[in-house]
Coordinates of C-alpha atoms in Angstrom, one line a residue:
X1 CA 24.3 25.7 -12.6
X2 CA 25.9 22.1 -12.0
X3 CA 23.7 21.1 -8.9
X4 CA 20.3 22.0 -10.8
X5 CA 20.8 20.1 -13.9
X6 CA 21.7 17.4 -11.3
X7 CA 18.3 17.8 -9.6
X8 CA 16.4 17.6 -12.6
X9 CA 18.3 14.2 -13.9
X10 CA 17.7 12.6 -10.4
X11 CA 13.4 13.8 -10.9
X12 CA 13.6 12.6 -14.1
X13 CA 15.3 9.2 -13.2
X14 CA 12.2 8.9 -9.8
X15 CA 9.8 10.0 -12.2
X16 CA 11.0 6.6 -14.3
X17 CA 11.3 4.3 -11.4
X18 CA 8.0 5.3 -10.3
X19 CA 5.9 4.8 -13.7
X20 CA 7.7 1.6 -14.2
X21 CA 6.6 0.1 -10.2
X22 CA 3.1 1.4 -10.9
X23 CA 0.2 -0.6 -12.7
X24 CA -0.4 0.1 -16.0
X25 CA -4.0 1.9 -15.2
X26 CA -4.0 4.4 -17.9
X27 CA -3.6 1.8 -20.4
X28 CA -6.6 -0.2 -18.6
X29 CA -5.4 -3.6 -20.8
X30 CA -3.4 -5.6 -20.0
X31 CA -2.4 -8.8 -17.5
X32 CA -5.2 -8.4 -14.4
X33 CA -3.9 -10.6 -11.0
X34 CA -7.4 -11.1 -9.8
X35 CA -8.1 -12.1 -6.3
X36 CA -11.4 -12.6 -6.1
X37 CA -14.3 -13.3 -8.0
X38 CA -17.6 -13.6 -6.6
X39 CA -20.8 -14.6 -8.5
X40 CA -23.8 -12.3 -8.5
X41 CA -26.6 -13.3 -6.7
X42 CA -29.7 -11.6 -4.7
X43 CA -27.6 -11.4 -1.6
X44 CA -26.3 -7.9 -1.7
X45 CA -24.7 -8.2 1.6
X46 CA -22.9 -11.5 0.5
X47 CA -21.5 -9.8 -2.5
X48 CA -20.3 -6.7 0.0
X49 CA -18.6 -9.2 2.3
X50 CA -17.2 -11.1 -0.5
X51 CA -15.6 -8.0 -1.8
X52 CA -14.6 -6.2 1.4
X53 CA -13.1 -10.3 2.7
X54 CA -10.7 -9.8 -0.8
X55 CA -10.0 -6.3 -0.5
X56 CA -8.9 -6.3 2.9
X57 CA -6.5 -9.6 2.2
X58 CA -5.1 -7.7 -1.3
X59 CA -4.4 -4.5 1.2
X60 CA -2.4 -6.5 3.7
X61 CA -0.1 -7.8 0.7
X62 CA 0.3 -4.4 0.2
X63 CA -1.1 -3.8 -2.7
X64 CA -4.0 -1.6 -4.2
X65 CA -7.0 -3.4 -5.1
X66 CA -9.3 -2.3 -7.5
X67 CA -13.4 -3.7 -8.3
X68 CA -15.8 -4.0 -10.7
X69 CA -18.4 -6.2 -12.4
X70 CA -16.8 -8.5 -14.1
X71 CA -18.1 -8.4 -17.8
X72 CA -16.8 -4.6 -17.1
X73 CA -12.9 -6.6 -18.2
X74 CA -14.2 -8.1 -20.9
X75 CA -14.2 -11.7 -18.3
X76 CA -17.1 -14.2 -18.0
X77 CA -20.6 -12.1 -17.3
X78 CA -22.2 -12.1 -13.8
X79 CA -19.2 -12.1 -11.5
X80 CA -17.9 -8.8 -9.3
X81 CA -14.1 -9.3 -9.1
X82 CA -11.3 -7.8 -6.9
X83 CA -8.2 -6.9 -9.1
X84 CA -5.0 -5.7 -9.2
X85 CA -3.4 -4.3 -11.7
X86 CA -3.2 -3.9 -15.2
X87 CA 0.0 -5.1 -15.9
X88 CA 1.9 -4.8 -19.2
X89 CA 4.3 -8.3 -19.0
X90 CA 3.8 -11.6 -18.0
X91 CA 6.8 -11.3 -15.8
X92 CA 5.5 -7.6 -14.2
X93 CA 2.0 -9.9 -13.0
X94 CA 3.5 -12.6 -12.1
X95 CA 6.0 -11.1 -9.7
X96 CA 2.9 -8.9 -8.5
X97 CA 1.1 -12.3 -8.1
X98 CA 3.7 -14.2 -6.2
X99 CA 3.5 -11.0 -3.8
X100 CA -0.1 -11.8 -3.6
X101 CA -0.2 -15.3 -2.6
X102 CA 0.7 -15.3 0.7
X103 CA -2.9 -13.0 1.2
X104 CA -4.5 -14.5 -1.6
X105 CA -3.3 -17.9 -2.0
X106 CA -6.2 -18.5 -5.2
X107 CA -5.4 -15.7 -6.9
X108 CA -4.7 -16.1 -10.5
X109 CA -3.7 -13.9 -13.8
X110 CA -5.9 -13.1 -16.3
X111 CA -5.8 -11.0 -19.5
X112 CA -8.6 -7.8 -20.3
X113 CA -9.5 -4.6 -21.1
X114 CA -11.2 -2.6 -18.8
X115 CA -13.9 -0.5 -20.1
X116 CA -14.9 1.4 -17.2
X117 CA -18.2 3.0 -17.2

């Protein structure tokens, strides 16, 4: 049966697209593009807005943001952050980070592991 084997080459070859276009979160190290980063302070409902302010200008980019405390990455202690990513290249983040600045125009790139809970 021609057509199946034909069907099964073209899953295999969207399965492959797909994994490559999506962030490397099973790995959880890698290059982070992180759009915000807020210090930790008393004011809960500065840190919500903070966070909520980055995740809604990451979402009109298009993109899937993802947050956390910060030491969480393995970054500098005391900060919640708004991320997206990991990404396994330099050139992967950075095209995801040129995508960003238009939303994000501070957003940079940094380099962790996340440890998750």
């Amino acid at each position: 049966m021609p057509g199946l084997r034909g069907i099964g080459t073209a899953l295999l070859v969207v399965a492959g697209l797909q994994a490559a276009a999506t962030p490397a979160l099973a790995l959880d190290e890698g290059i982070w593009v992180v759009a915000g980063s807020f210090r930790n302070v008393d004011n809960a409902n500065f840190q919500t807005e903070a966070v909520a302010r980055a995740t809604a200008a990451v979402k009109r980019c298009g993109l899937q943001p993802f947050n956390d405390f910060s030491g969480k990455f393995g970054f500098a202690e005391g900060y919640d952050v708004v991320v997206v990513g990991p990404y396994r290249t330099r050139p992967e983040a950075d095209r995801i980070l040129g995508r960003l600045r238009p939303c994000v125009p501070d957003a940079y790139l940094k380099r962790g592991r996340y440890l998750g809970e």
